[in-house]
Every structure is written in C-alpha cells, then in structure tokens.
PDB file of C-alpha atoms in Angstrom:
ATOM      1  CA  UNK D 199       0.000   0.000   0.000  1.00  0.00           C
ATOM      2  CA  UNK D 200       1.373   3.400  -0.990  1.00  0.00           C
ATOM      3  CA  UNK D 201      -1.520   5.295   0.592  1.00  0.00           C
ATOM      4  CA  UNK D 202      -5.117   4.755   1.679  1.00  0.00           C
ATOM      5  CA  UNK D 203      -6.198   4.936  -1.972  1.00  0.00           C
ATOM      6  CA  UNK D 204      -3.250   3.447  -3.910  1.00  0.00           C
ATOM      7  CA  UNK D 205      -1.212   0.255  -4.018  1.00  0.00           C
ATOM      8  CA  UNK D 206       1.453  -1.452  -6.105  1.00  0.00           C
ATOM      9  CA  UNK D 207       2.010  -5.191  -6.575  1.00  0.00           C
ATOM     10  CA  UNK D 208       4.192  -7.683  -8.424  1.00  0.00           C
ATOM     11  CA  UNK D 209       2.246 -10.498 -10.140  1.00  0.00           C
ATOM     12  CA  UNK D 210       3.171 -13.679 -11.939  1.00  0.00           C
ATOM     13  CA  UNK D 211       1.481 -16.662 -13.570  1.00  0.00           C
ATOM     14  CA  UNK D 212       2.597 -19.910 -15.186  1.00  0.00           C
ATOM     15  CA  UNK D 213       0.383 -21.784 -17.648  1.00  0.00           C
ATOM     16  CA  UNK D 214       0.942 -25.086 -19.462  1.00  0.00           C
ATOM     17  CA  UNK D 215      -1.109 -25.784 -22.629  1.00  0.00           C
ATOM     18  CA  UNK D 216      -1.290 -29.412 -23.804  1.00  0.00           C
ATOM     19  CA  UNK D 217      -2.986 -30.492 -27.048  1.00  0.00           C
ATOM     20  CA  UNK D 218      -4.678 -33.897 -27.287  1.00  0.00           C
ATOM     21  CA  UNK D 219      -3.679 -34.148 -30.940  1.00  0.00           C
ATOM     22  CA  UNK D 220      -0.106 -32.900 -31.346  1.00  0.00           C
ATOM     23  CA  UNK D 221       0.112 -34.404 -34.849  1.00  0.00           C
ATOM     24  CA  UNK D 222      -2.147 -31.730 -36.301  1.00  0.00           C
ATOM     25  CA  UNK D 223      -0.399 -28.777 -37.875  1.00  0.00           C
ATOM     26  CA  UNK D 224       0.301 -26.043 -35.347  1.00  0.00           C
ATOM     27  CA  UNK D 225      -0.746 -28.065 -32.272  1.00  0.00           C
ATOM     28  CA  UNK D 226       2.471 -27.731 -30.291  1.00  0.00           C
ATOM     29  CA  UNK D 227       2.434 -27.878 -26.493  1.00  0.00           C
ATOM     30  CA  UNK D 228       3.748 -24.711 -24.889  1.00  0.00           C
ATOM     31  CA  UNK D 229       4.352 -22.862 -21.625  1.00  0.00           C
ATOM     32  CA  UNK D 230       3.115 -19.315 -21.065  1.00  0.00           C
ATOM     33  CA  UNK D 231       4.729 -17.219 -18.307  1.00  0.00           C
ATOM     34  CA  UNK D 232       3.639 -13.726 -17.246  1.00  0.00           C
ATOM     35  CA  UNK D 233       5.355 -11.308 -14.894  1.00  0.00           C
ATOM     36  CA  UNK D 234       3.983  -7.792 -14.474  1.00  0.00           C
ATOM     37  CA  UNK D 235       3.778  -4.819 -12.150  1.00  0.00           C
ATOM     38  CA  UNK D 236       0.351  -3.437 -11.241  1.00  0.00           C
ATOM     39  CA  UNK D 237      -0.557  -0.024  -9.862  1.00  0.00           C
ATOM     40  CA  UNK D 238      -4.057   0.703  -8.534  1.00  0.00           C
ATOM     41  CA  UNK D 239      -5.648   3.977  -7.481  1.00  0.00           C
ATOM     42  CA  UNK D 240      -9.158   4.185  -6.004  1.00  0.00           C
ATOM     43  CA  UNK D 241     -11.060   7.435  -5.558  1.00  0.00           C
ATOM     44  CA  UNK D 242     -14.598   8.463  -4.707  1.00  0.00           C
ATOM     45  CA  UNK D 243     -15.733   8.267  -8.352  1.00  0.00           C
ATOM     46  CA  UNK D 244     -12.654   7.146 -10.302  1.00  0.00           C
ATOM     47  CA  UNK D 245     -10.666   3.913 -10.264  1.00  0.00           C
ATOM     48  CA  UNK D 246      -7.429   3.482 -12.213  1.00  0.00           C
ATOM     49  CA  UNK D 247      -5.284   0.400 -12.748  1.00  0.00           C
ATOM     50  CA  UNK D 248      -2.135  -0.015 -14.833  1.00  0.00           C
ATOM     51  CA  UNK D 249      -0.234  -3.216 -15.668  1.00  0.00           C
ATOM     52  CA  UNK D 250       3.162  -3.417 -17.308  1.00  0.00           C
ATOM     53  CA  UNK D 251       5.349  -6.473 -17.721  1.00  0.00           C
ATOM     54  CA  UNK D 252       6.456  -9.226 -20.059  1.00  0.00           C
ATOM     55  CA  UNK D 253       5.019 -12.475 -21.440  1.00  0.00           C
ATOM     56  CA  UNK D 254       7.185 -15.413 -22.546  1.00  0.00           C
ATOM     57  CA  UNK D 255       5.777 -18.324 -24.533  1.00  0.00           C
ATOM     58  CA  UNK D 256       8.028 -21.391 -24.919  1.00  0.00           C
ATOM     59  CA  UNK D 257       7.003 -24.122 -27.364  1.00  0.00           C
ATOM     60  CA  UNK D 258      10.139 -26.225 -26.833  1.00  0.00           C
ATOM     61  CA  UNK D 259      11.750 -25.650 -30.216  1.00  0.00           C
ATOM     62  CA  UNK D 260      11.023 -21.899 -30.184  1.00  0.00           C
ATOM     63  CA  UNK D 261      10.413 -19.232 -27.563  1.00  0.00           C
ATOM     64  CA  UNK D 262       8.930 -15.770 -27.980  1.00  0.00           C
ATOM     65  CA  UNK D 263       8.750 -12.852 -25.581  1.00  0.00           C
ATOM     66  CA  UNK D 264       6.584  -9.764 -25.762  1.00  0.00           C
ATOM     67  CA  UNK D 265       5.396  -6.847 -23.685  1.00  0.00           C
ATOM     68  CA  UNK D 266       2.236  -6.986 -21.595  1.00  0.00           C
ATOM     69  CA  UNK D 267       0.488  -3.732 -20.770  1.00  0.00           C
ATOM     70  CA  UNK D 268      -3.002  -2.595 -19.844  1.00  0.00           C
ATOM     71  CA  UNK D 269      -4.530   0.647 -18.602  1.00  0.00           C
ATOM     72  CA  UNK D 270      -8.103   0.686 -17.264  1.00  0.00           C
ATOM     73  CA  UNK D 271     -10.108   3.675 -16.055  1.00  0.00           C
ATOM     74  CA  UNK D 272     -13.498   3.314 -14.375  1.00  0.00           C
ATOM     75  CA  UNK D 273     -15.713   6.326 -13.748  1.00  0.00           C
ATOM     76  CA  UNK D 274     -18.811   6.247 -11.549  1.00  0.00           C
ATOM     77  CA  UNK D 275     -21.032   8.637 -13.484  1.00  0.00           C
ATOM     78  CA  UNK D 276     -23.999   8.442 -11.129  1.00  0.00           C
ATOM     79  CA  UNK D 277     -25.512   6.179  -8.503  1.00  0.00           C
ATOM     80  CA  UNK D 278     -26.477   3.610 -11.121  1.00  0.00           C
ATOM     81  CA  UNK D 279     -24.183   4.366 -14.092  1.00  0.00           C
ATOM     82  CA  UNK D 280     -20.577   3.400 -14.724  1.00  0.00           C
ATOM     83  CA  UNK D 281     -18.172   4.063 -17.612  1.00  0.00           C
ATOM     84  CA  UNK D 282     -15.136   1.863 -18.290  1.00  0.00           C
ATOM     85  CA  UNK D 283     -12.266   2.496 -20.714  1.00  0.00           C
ATOM     86  CA  UNK D 284      -9.524  -0.080 -21.314  1.00  0.00           C
ATOM     87  CA  UNK D 285      -6.529  -0.311 -23.639  1.00  0.00           C
ATOM     88  CA  UNK D 286      -3.472  -2.497 -23.842  1.00  0.00           C
ATOM     89  CA  UNK D 287      -1.319  -5.142 -25.483  1.00  0.00           C
ATOM     90  CA  UNK D 288      -0.983  -8.848 -24.806  1.00  0.00           C
ATOM     91  CA  UNK D 289       0.579 -11.955 -26.305  1.00  0.00           C
ATOM     92  CA  UNK D 290      -1.988 -14.739 -26.508  1.00  0.00           C
ATOM     93  CA  UNK D 291      -3.598 -17.469 -28.651  1.00  0.00           C
ATOM     94  CA  UNK D 292      -7.144 -18.339 -29.758  1.00  0.00           C
ATOM     95  CA  UNK D 293      -7.957 -20.577 -26.760  1.00  0.00           C
ATOM     96  CA  UNK D 294      -6.791 -18.006 -24.208  1.00  0.00           C
ATOM     97  CA  UNK D 295      -8.743 -15.286 -26.023  1.00  0.00           C
ATOM     98  CA  UNK D 296     -11.878 -17.434 -25.782  1.00  0.00           C
ATOM     99  CA  UNK D 297     -11.371 -17.931 -22.033  1.00  0.00           C
ATOM    100  CA  UNK D 298     -10.939 -14.210 -21.433  1.00  0.00           C
ATOM    101  CA  UNK D 299     -14.233 -13.478 -23.200  1.00  0.00           C
ATOM    102  CA  UNK D 300     -16.075 -16.019 -21.050  1.00  0.00           C
ATOM    103  CA  UNK D 301     -14.793 -14.634 -17.765  1.00  0.00           C
ATOM    104  CA  UNK D 302     -14.564 -10.915 -18.548  1.00  0.00           C
ATOM    105  CA  UNK D 303     -13.301  -8.268 -18.557  1.00  0.00           C
ATOM    106  CA  UNK D 304     -16.195  -6.008 -17.623  1.00  0.00           C
ATOM    107  CA  UNK D 305     -15.804  -4.035 -20.857  1.00  0.00           C
ATOM    108  CA  UNK D 306     -17.627  -6.930 -22.564  1.00  0.00           C
ATOM    109  CA  UNK D 307     -20.956  -6.276 -20.907  1.00  0.00           C
ATOM    110  CA  UNK D 308     -23.242  -8.428 -23.034  1.00  0.00           C
ATOM    111  CA  UNK D 309     -21.100 -11.230 -24.467  1.00  0.00           C
ATOM    112  CA  UNK D 310     -23.147 -13.702 -22.428  1.00  0.00           C
ATOM    113  CA  UNK D 311     -25.795 -13.488 -25.161  1.00  0.00           C
ATOM    114  CA  UNK D 312     -23.665 -15.389 -27.655  1.00  0.00           C
ATOM    115  CA  UNK D 313     -20.000 -15.986 -26.809  1.00  0.00           C
ATOM    116  CA  UNK D 314     -19.416 -17.736 -30.144  1.00  0.00           C
ATOM    117  CA  UNK D 315     -20.275 -14.527 -32.001  1.00  0.00           C
ATOM    118  CA  UNK D 316     -17.776 -12.432 -30.078  1.00  0.00           C
ATOM    119  CA  UNK D 317     -14.436 -14.213 -30.426  1.00  0.00           C
ATOM    120  CA  UNK D 318     -12.016 -14.810 -33.305  1.00  0.00           C
ATOM    121  CA  UNK D 319     -12.361 -18.079 -35.177  1.00  0.00           C
ATOM    122  CA  UNK D 320      -9.725 -20.593 -34.122  1.00  0.00           C
ATOM    123  CA  UNK D 321      -8.128 -20.624 -37.568  1.00  0.00           C
ATOM    124  CA  UNK D 322      -4.766 -21.322 -35.945  1.00  0.00           C
ATOM    125  CA  UNK D 323      -3.366 -22.335 -32.562  1.00  0.00           C
ATOM    126  CA  UNK D 324      -0.422 -20.005 -33.205  1.00  0.00           C
ATOM    127  CA  UNK D 325       0.664 -17.198 -30.916  1.00  0.00           C
ATOM    128  CA  UNK D 326      -0.201 -13.606 -31.744  1.00  0.00           C
ATOM    129  CA  UNK D 327       0.126 -10.129 -30.266  1.00  0.00           C
ATOM    130  CA  UNK D 328      -3.128  -8.254 -29.717  1.00  0.00           C
ATOM    131  CA  UNK D 329      -3.367  -4.464 -29.386  1.00  0.00           C
ATOM    132  CA  UNK D 330      -6.825  -3.496 -28.162  1.00  0.00           C
ATOM    133  CA  UNK D 331      -9.036  -0.710 -26.875  1.00  0.00           C
ATOM    134  CA  UNK D 332     -12.490  -1.158 -25.345  1.00  0.00           C
ATOM    135  CA  UNK D 333     -15.172   1.002 -23.792  1.00  0.00           C
ATOM    136  CA  UNK D 334     -18.352   0.177 -21.925  1.00  0.00           C
ATOM    137  CA  UNK D 335     -21.235   1.977 -20.247  1.00  0.00           C
ATOM    138  CA  UNK D 336     -23.384   0.159 -17.723  1.00  0.00           C
ATOM    139  CA  UNK D 337     -26.501   1.290 -15.909  1.00  0.00           C
ATOM    140  CA  UNK D 338     -28.369  -0.643 -13.237  1.00  0.00           C
ATOM    141  CA  UNK D 339     -31.086   1.078 -11.253  1.00  0.00           C
ATOM    142  CA  UNK D 340     -34.290  -0.163  -9.700  1.00  0.00           C
ATOM    143  CA  UNK D 341     -35.812  -2.566 -12.276  1.00  0.00           C
ATOM    144  CA  UNK D 342     -33.795  -1.516 -15.354  1.00  0.00           C
ATOM    145  CA  UNK D 343     -30.361  -2.658 -16.566  1.00  0.00           C
ATOM    146  CA  UNK D 344     -28.628  -1.181 -19.633  1.00  0.00           C
ATOM    147  CA  UNK D 345     -25.297  -2.035 -21.225  1.00  0.00           C
ATOM    148  CA  UNK D 346     -23.346  -0.699 -24.217  1.00  0.00           C
ATOM    149  CA  UNK D 347     -19.855  -1.814 -25.193  1.00  0.00           C
ATOM    150  CA  UNK D 348     -17.396  -1.525 -28.067  1.00  0.00           C
ATOM    151  CA  UNK D 349     -14.035  -3.193 -28.662  1.00  0.00           C
ATOM    152  CA  UNK D 350     -11.425  -2.946 -31.406  1.00  0.00           C
ATOM    153  CA  UNK D 351      -8.267  -5.019 -31.694  1.00  0.00           C
ATOM    154  CA  UNK D 352      -5.374  -5.553 -34.096  1.00  0.00           C
ATOM    155  CA  UNK D 353      -3.899  -9.079 -34.128  1.00  0.00           C
ATOM    156  CA  UNK D 354      -0.379  -9.787 -35.392  1.00  0.00           C
ATOM    157  CA  UNK D 355       0.724 -13.428 -35.596  1.00  0.00           C
ATOM    158  CA  UNK D 356       4.370 -14.079 -34.829  1.00  0.00           C
ATOM    159  CA  UNK D 357       4.988 -16.951 -37.273  1.00  0.00           C
ATOM    160  CA  UNK D 358       1.799 -16.876 -39.400  1.00  0.00           C
ATOM    161  CA  UNK D 359       1.372 -13.382 -40.872  1.00  0.00           C
ATOM    162  CA  UNK D 360      -1.322 -14.667 -43.242  1.00  0.00           C
ATOM    163  CA  UNK D 361      -3.731 -14.625 -40.291  1.00  0.00           C
ATOM    164  CA  UNK D 362      -3.068 -10.995 -39.321  1.00  0.00           C
ATOM    165  CA  UNK D 363      -6.230  -8.943 -39.077  1.00  0.00           C
ATOM    166  CA  UNK D 364      -8.415  -6.557 -37.153  1.00  0.00           C
ATOM    167  CA  UNK D 365     -11.787  -7.067 -35.522  1.00  0.00           C
ATOM    168  CA  UNK D 366     -14.420  -4.931 -33.919  1.00  0.00           C
ATOM    169  CA  UNK D 367     -17.381  -5.657 -31.661  1.00  0.00           C
ATOM    170  CA  UNK D 368     -20.435  -3.547 -30.808  1.00  0.00           C
ATOM    171  CA  UNK D 369     -22.881  -4.833 -28.200  1.00  0.00           C
ATOM    172  CA  UNK D 370     -26.034  -3.589 -26.521  1.00  0.00           C
ATOM    173  CA  UNK D 371     -28.298  -5.059 -23.872  1.00  0.00           C
ATOM    174  CA  UNK D 372     -31.495  -3.824 -22.176  1.00  0.00           C
ATOM    175  CA  UNK D 373     -33.291  -5.658 -19.383  1.00  0.00           C
ATOM    176  CA  UNK D 374     -36.465  -4.596 -17.575  1.00  0.00           C
ATOM    177  CA  UNK D 375     -38.065  -6.341 -14.645  1.00  0.00           C
ATOM    178  CA  UNK D 376     -41.730  -6.038 -15.584  1.00  0.00           C
ATOM    179  CA  UNK D 377     -43.126  -7.699 -12.471  1.00  0.00           C
ATOM    180  CA  UNK D 378     -41.710  -9.566  -9.503  1.00  0.00           C
ATOM    181  CA  UNK D 379     -41.515 -12.733 -11.605  1.00  0.00           C
ATOM    182  CA  UNK D 380     -41.274 -11.530 -15.252  1.00  0.00           C
ATOM    183  CA  UNK D 381     -38.184  -9.989 -16.919  1.00  0.00           C
ATOM    184  CA  UNK D 382     -37.923  -8.763 -20.540  1.00  0.00           C
ATOM    185  CA  UNK D 383     -34.659  -8.421 -22.484  1.00  0.00           C
ATOM    186  CA  UNK D 384     -33.532  -6.913 -25.806  1.00  0.00           C
ATOM    187  CA  UNK D 385     -30.000  -7.492 -27.104  1.00  0.00           C
ATOM    188  CA  UNK D 386     -27.842  -6.958 -30.176  1.00  0.00           C
ATOM    189  CA  UNK D 387     -24.262  -7.781 -31.162  1.00  0.00           C
ATOM    190  CA  UNK D 388     -22.358  -6.717 -34.287  1.00  0.00           C
ATOM    191  CA  UNK D 389     -19.025  -8.456 -34.904  1.00  0.00           C
ATOM    192  CA  UNK D 390     -16.669  -7.810 -37.829  1.00  0.00           C
ATOM    193  CA  UNK D 391     -13.350  -9.410 -38.827  1.00  0.00           C
ATOM    194  CA  UNK D 392     -11.032  -8.034 -41.493  1.00  0.00           C
ATOM    195  CA  UNK D 393      -8.012  -9.904 -42.898  1.00  0.00           C
ATOM    196  CA  UNK D 394      -5.472  -8.076 -45.028  1.00  0.00           C
ATOM    197  CA  UNK D 395      -3.995 -11.181 -46.673  1.00  0.00           C
ATOM    198  CA  UNK D 396      -5.329 -13.484 -49.390  1.00  0.00           C
ATOM    199  CA  UNK D 397      -6.867 -16.157 -47.190  1.00  0.00           C
ATOM    200  CA  UNK D 398      -9.993 -18.312 -46.832  1.00  0.00           C
ATOM    201  CA  UNK D 399     -10.448 -18.619 -50.594  1.00  0.00           C
ATOM    202  CA  UNK D 400     -10.711 -14.881 -51.070  1.00  0.00           C
ATOM    203  CA  UNK D 401     -10.382 -13.671 -54.632  1.00  0.00           C
ATOM    204  CA  UNK D 402      -8.239 -10.798 -53.359  1.00  0.00           C
ATOM    205  CA  UNK D 403      -6.815  -9.477 -50.091  1.00  0.00           C
ATOM    206  CA  UNK D 404      -8.941  -7.494 -47.656  1.00  0.00           C
ATOM    207  CA  UNK D 405     -11.363 -10.295 -46.813  1.00  0.00           C
ATOM    208  CA  UNK D 406     -14.101  -9.154 -44.398  1.00  0.00           C
ATOM    209  CA  UNK D 407     -16.916 -10.995 -42.678  1.00  0.00           C
ATOM    210  CA  UNK D 408     -19.593  -9.406 -40.513  1.00  0.00           C
ATOM    211  CA  UNK D 409     -21.874 -11.220 -38.110  1.00  0.00           C
ATOM    212  CA  UNK D 410     -24.960  -9.790 -36.442  1.00  0.00           C
ATOM    213  CA  UNK D 411     -27.016 -11.259 -33.630  1.00  0.00           C
ATOM    214  CA  UNK D 412     -30.209  -9.575 -32.434  1.00  0.00           C
ATOM    215  CA  UNK D 413     -33.087 -10.758 -30.339  1.00  0.00           C
ATOM    216  CA  UNK D 414     -35.403 -10.613 -27.360  1.00  0.00           C
ATOM    217  CA  UNK D 415     -36.239 -12.820 -24.397  1.00  0.00           C
ATOM    218  CA  UNK D 416     -38.873 -13.191 -21.700  1.00  0.00           C
ATOM    219  CA  UNK D 417     -37.954 -14.908 -18.435  1.00  0.00           C
ATOM    220  CA  UNK D 418     -40.533 -16.051 -15.890  1.00  0.00           C
ATOM    221  CA  UNK D 419     -39.352 -17.110 -12.437  1.00  0.00           C
ATOM    222  CA  UNK D 420     -41.891 -18.977 -10.363  1.00  0.00           C
ATOM    223  CA  UNK D 421     -41.682 -20.389  -6.880  1.00  0.00           C
ATOM    224  CA  UNK D 422     -38.351 -20.995  -5.206  1.00  0.00           C
ATOM    225  CA  UNK D 423     -36.283 -21.993  -8.237  1.00  0.00           C
ATOM    226  CA  UNK D 424     -38.329 -22.635 -11.403  1.00  0.00           C
ATOM    227  CA  UNK D 425     -37.331 -20.560 -14.442  1.00  0.00           C
ATOM    228  CA  UNK D 426     -39.098 -20.530 -17.838  1.00  0.00           C
ATOM    229  CA  UNK D 427     -37.402 -18.604 -20.662  1.00  0.00           C
ATOM    230  CA  UNK D 428     -38.630 -17.835 -24.183  1.00  0.00           C
ATOM    231  CA  UNK D 429     -35.993 -16.378 -26.496  1.00  0.00           C
ATOM    232  CA  UNK D 430     -35.997 -15.287 -30.142  1.00  0.00           C
ATOM    233  CA  UNK D 431     -32.806 -14.390 -32.028  1.00  0.00           C
ATOM    234  CA  UNK D 432     -31.938 -13.440 -35.595  1.00  0.00           C
ATOM    235  CA  UNK D 433     -28.389 -14.047 -36.860  1.00  0.00           C
ATOM    236  CA  UNK D 434     -26.887 -12.927 -40.159  1.00  0.00           C
ATOM    237  CA  UNK D 435     -23.504 -13.118 -41.887  1.00  0.00           C
ATOM    238  CA  UNK D 436     -22.230 -10.914 -44.708  1.00  0.00           C
ATOM    239  CA  UNK D 437     -19.020 -11.825 -46.565  1.00  0.00           C
ATOM    240  CA  UNK D 438     -16.912  -9.537 -48.751  1.00  0.00           C
ATOM    241  CA  UNK D 439     -14.417 -10.958 -51.282  1.00  0.00           C
ATOM    242  CA  UNK D 440     -14.235 -14.354 -49.569  1.00  0.00           C
ATOM    243  CA  UNK D 441     -15.310 -17.938 -50.049  1.00  0.00           C
ATOM    244  CA  UNK D 442     -18.776 -18.996 -48.985  1.00  0.00           C
ATOM    245  CA  UNK D 443     -22.023 -17.069 -48.901  1.00  0.00           C
ATOM    246  CA  UNK D 444     -23.873 -14.978 -46.401  1.00  0.00           C
ATOM    247  CA  UNK D 445     -26.941 -16.284 -44.612  1.00  0.00           C
ATOM    248  CA  UNK D 446     -29.882 -15.383 -42.379  1.00  0.00           C
ATOM    249  CA  UNK D 447     -31.008 -17.538 -39.465  1.00  0.00           C
ATOM    250  CA  UNK D 448     -33.913 -17.307 -36.999  1.00  0.00           C
ATOM    251  CA  UNK D 449     -34.016 -19.248 -33.752  1.00  0.00           C
ATOM    252  CA  UNK D 450     -36.661 -19.690 -31.064  1.00  0.00           C
ATOM    253  CA  UNK D 451     -35.840 -21.379 -27.757  1.00  0.00           C
ATOM    254  CA  UNK D 452     -38.118 -22.351 -24.894  1.00  0.00           C
ATOM    255  CA  UNK D 453     -36.146 -23.533 -21.882  1.00  0.00           C
ATOM    256  CA  UNK D 454     -37.342 -24.704 -18.488  1.00  0.00           C
ATOM    257  CA  UNK D 455     -34.832 -24.839 -15.670  1.00  0.00           C
ATOM    258  CA  UNK D 456     -34.555 -25.166 -11.945  1.00  0.00           C
ATOM    259  CA  UNK D 457     -32.021 -23.198  -9.915  1.00  0.00           C
ATOM    260  CA  UNK D 458     -31.432 -24.565  -6.405  1.00  0.00           C
ATOM    261  CA  UNK D 459     -31.302 -21.923  -3.716  1.00  0.00           C
ATOM    262  CA  UNK D 460     -28.194 -21.255  -1.713  1.00  0.00           C
ATOM    263  CA  UNK D 461     -28.530 -22.487   1.806  1.00  0.00           C
ATOM    264  CA  UNK D 462     -29.449 -19.779   4.268  1.00  0.00           C
ATOM    265  CA  UNK D 463     -29.539 -16.921   1.726  1.00  0.00           C
ATOM    266  CA  UNK D 464     -33.069 -17.227   0.365  1.00  0.00           C
ATOM    267  CA  UNK D 465     -31.807 -16.295  -3.116  1.00  0.00           C
ATOM    268  CA  UNK D 466     -31.376 -18.304  -6.319  1.00  0.00           C
ATOM    269  CA  UNK D 467     -27.892 -19.470  -7.170  1.00  0.00           C
TER     270      UNK D 467
END
C-alpha cells in the first residue's frame, strides 16, 4: 500500500497448454509465463489500474517474448451508471482469447448473449500479439439494466502473418423487470473481422466478414427456483471478397430450468 487509496504489486502466472492431438499442424504444447507490475488507485468516483510487464511463450523448439500492458479507467457517473475504458497489449492465442471473453473483462458487458459470435475463429493455434481498446457503459437502477460496449483489436501473428487482421465488436443489452416474476430483455451484437492477406479462398486481399445477432427474451421465475425462458434471435452473416455465402437464421428457444437456492440466503444461485 502506498496510501489509503493506492497500491502497487508484483504479479506472476505460469500456464501449461497441452494439445490432445499434437500431430495436427500447429498443435504444439507450450508454456506461457507472465510477470507484471500493477498499480491501482481508487477514488470516490474514479478507479485506475495499470499493468506493465512481459510475457514469454516457450514451445520447446522456439520461444517468444513480448510486452504486456493494460490501462483501465473506471468512472462512476452516477448512482447507477458506470463508464469503463480499457486499452493495452498482450501476447496470446485463440484458446486463451476465448477464455478471457467467457470470464470478462467487464468491458464486454453483453457477451453472455452469444460468446461464439464475439471471439475470433480458431483458424490457428499459433501465438499472436493483440493491441486493443475497449469502452463500456453500464446502468443498473431499480428494475432496469442497460449495457453498451465496443471493442477494437489488431492481431499480429508471430509466425503466421497470413492470419493478421483486425476485428471490432459492438454490443447492446437492455433488461427490464416487468413484475416480480417476469423480466424482458432486448440485445444486439455486431461483430466484424477483417483480414489483409489473401486467405480463406478470397479472390483478393482485404477479406471481411460481418456477423450480427439480435433478439429478445422473456424470463418467468416462479416459486423458489423454477425458471421458464422464451428467447428469439436473428443471426446474419455478410461476406466480402471471400469464399462462402452470407446467410440469415432465426431461432426460437423455450427452456425450463430449476435453480437450487443457496442455503441460508433465500436467493437463487
């Protein structure tokens, strides 16, 4: 602790990635090590965190090192609203990128709607450097929850430059608790990938695909743990200068679930 509001720490992690099928092209087991310094500052309305360090990925026959940096600013706009701005650089791979989307960060406020529409396709298990910037606005007050987020990143593969590209994500989510038991939701995601090289059967460089996912849901919670959910979603894909064709898809789901209550809390898990 440097003061009542600020602190500094040294952090490290070691990760071992093992592929079931190492005979497939690119599936090479590797170790990923991270060491970084973190500074945190907490105020009445503003929170700031900064990471700086290094990542080393060792695949046995080859090792690569790269910088790791992230700056995140959180602003409490009002009692129910929060703004988050994040930017940084990391060395990663497709599987690690997928995991990070599933667990956070909080700049991806609505990825829970369709995680598969918000991550890069696993076209390679190779290592790449990602430069990114993301922003999110969240509002939760009384019976209404709103979320808006945007993310842009530039991926540069270390040994496979043909996969270099950029991608952007726009997401929105609105939830309203209509009654004690009924909740309504509207959501929309727009996801675009752009590759500068002649890949995926493209007739020329600058291949772009754009995915959209939009929909609505009604959730009814009855009794101590019963949940009934009706959801409609529309998904579309548009392709520019690449192989394949675009498509439109409509889905309707009716799910019935039971959520056991936590002991002694009186709330659903």
